[in-house]
Each structure stands twice: as structure tokens, then as C-alpha cells.
Amino acid sequence: MKPVDLSGLETAIDNTLPTRKIALVRNLLPKITDARVRGLSKKEIWSSLHAAGLEMSYKMFVTYLARIQPAQPAPPTATATAAPPAATSRSEGGSTRAVLDEARRDLAAKDYAKVMRQRKPGNPT
């Protein structure tokens, strides 16, 4: 069996763009993350990529970012501040995510109670 020269294949692979748009966004993710850390919004990043020839709606761009990095919090921006004191005092050793989940449940319960009060007989809708 004769040896195969793979150097040309590696160059061809390196110079080939992915055919799926989500793969393209995944390849650009380190640069997108750097831009977010520098304080650019997702909209500004998308506008730059769109101007450079990326044929994708902003909504799809944001959807792809969410699919690629579902569990990662948004990177800090130049105007970001420390976590609000209420979130840190309620956690008592718990994670910030747990505190946020609890706050969402509280809001959902309040909204549900409000809707139920409005549905009582005699209340105008």
C-alpha cells in the first residue's frame, strides 16, 4: 500500500467554509464572545456580519447563539455592574441560577393569582 499525502487535504479543509449557517456561527463563536466582552451588542455583531455577507436574519442569528451556548450567561459588558444585593442575600450559599429560578416561580405564581382573582364570578373581565 502506498503512503497518502494528506497535506493538500488539510489545506482544502481549512479553506472550506461550512455549508450550514449554525456551523458558521459556531466557528465564529470565539470572535463573537470577544466582541460581547468588549461591549458590543448581539445586534451590532450581527449587523457587522450581515454587512460582510452573512445571509441570516437577526432572529436566526440569536437563535443559533442560544443553541450553541444554552447554559452560558451573557458575558459582562462595559457597563455591567455587580449582582443586585437582593439576589446575593437570598441565595444563602445557592447559585445565582437557583435564585433567578425562584424569582421566576414567584412572578409566575403572582401572575396566576392575579388571573384567578379576575376570573371570580362578579368580577368584570
C-alpha atoms as one frame of an Amber mdcrd trajectory, in Angstrom:
protein
   0.000   0.000   0.000   1.488   3.331  -0.953   1.525   6.293   1.508  -1.059
   9.019   1.029  -0.081  12.704   1.127  -2.650  14.468   3.358  -1.110  17.953
   3.347  -3.282  19.110   0.433  -6.403  17.758   2.135  -5.691  19.654   5.352
  -5.324  22.906   3.403  -8.546  22.216   1.494 -10.418  21.561   4.746  -9.002
  24.678   6.390 -10.107  26.869   3.462 -13.612  25.419   3.151 -16.473  27.272
   4.811 -19.194  25.221   6.454 -22.388  24.794   4.447 -24.702  25.096   7.436
 -25.175  28.521   8.930 -25.173  27.248  12.508 -21.737  25.732  11.892 -20.533
  29.085  10.604 -21.809  30.823  13.747 -20.171  28.094  15.866 -16.846  28.730
  14.103 -17.200  32.471  14.742 -18.181  31.993  18.397 -14.759  32.911  19.898
 -14.773  36.202  17.974 -18.423  36.837  18.846 -17.659  36.233  22.530 -14.687
  38.608  22.389 -16.880  41.276  20.799 -19.533  40.794  23.529 -16.866  41.184
  26.228 -15.746  44.410  24.548 -19.293  45.700  24.956 -20.848  45.148  21.538
 -24.476  44.059  21.450 -25.656  40.995  19.539 -27.408  43.334  17.131 -24.175
  45.241  16.404 -22.267  41.989  15.870 -24.991  40.680  13.552 -25.012  43.967
  11.613 -21.267  43.696  11.006 -21.524  40.062   9.918 -24.541  40.840   7.730
 -22.664  43.712   6.057 -19.768  41.305   5.441 -22.085  38.926   3.575 -23.725
  36.704   6.186 -27.175  35.892   4.822 -29.113  35.309   8.016 -31.822  37.199
   9.854 -31.076  38.677  13.248 -33.680  36.403  14.814 -31.985  33.296  13.399
 -28.556  34.569  14.490 -29.767  34.958  18.081 -31.460  31.536  17.919 -28.234
  29.907  16.768 -26.284  31.613  19.546 -28.778  30.307  22.089 -28.490  26.776
  20.696 -24.712  26.858  20.687 -24.295  28.275  24.186 -27.501  27.428  26.097
 -26.055  27.272  29.606 -23.602  30.151  29.388 -24.594  33.502  30.911 -24.169
  36.620  28.836 -20.616  37.933  29.006 -20.108  41.078  31.074 -20.308  44.333
  29.179 -18.506  47.581  29.776 -21.500  48.960  31.700 -22.191  45.802  33.727
 -22.358  46.134  37.492 -22.219  43.682  40.346 -25.180  41.431  41.072 -28.011
  43.141  42.919 -27.787  42.739  46.694 -31.223  41.076  46.870 -30.056  38.211
  44.666 -26.938  37.547  46.704 -28.644  37.801  50.095 -31.425  35.368  49.137
 -29.078  32.744  47.767 -27.555  31.735  51.138 -24.948  29.544  49.527 -27.106
  28.698  46.486 -26.283  29.567  42.926 -27.454  32.689  41.158 -29.356  30.491
  38.714 -31.352  28.978  41.606 -32.202  32.448  42.884 -33.351  33.530  39.423
 -35.436  30.361  39.046 -37.078  31.054  42.396 -37.806  34.648  41.374 -39.382
  33.446  38.105 -41.587  30.998  40.026 -42.641  33.780  42.409 -43.596  36.017
  39.472 -45.480  33.195  37.772 -47.408  32.460  40.988 -48.315  36.142  41.384
 -49.467  36.334  37.752 -51.540  33.159  38.181 -53.142  34.503  41.368 -53.998
  37.772  39.593 -55.650  35.922  36.703 -57.618  33.729  39.081 -58.852  36.780
  41.028 -60.060  38.321  37.776 -61.966  35.149  36.852 -64.073  35.098  40.043
 -67.793  35.434  39.442 -68.940  39.010  39.653 -65.596  40.478  38.531 -65.745
  42.340  35.226 -63.314  40.981  32.654
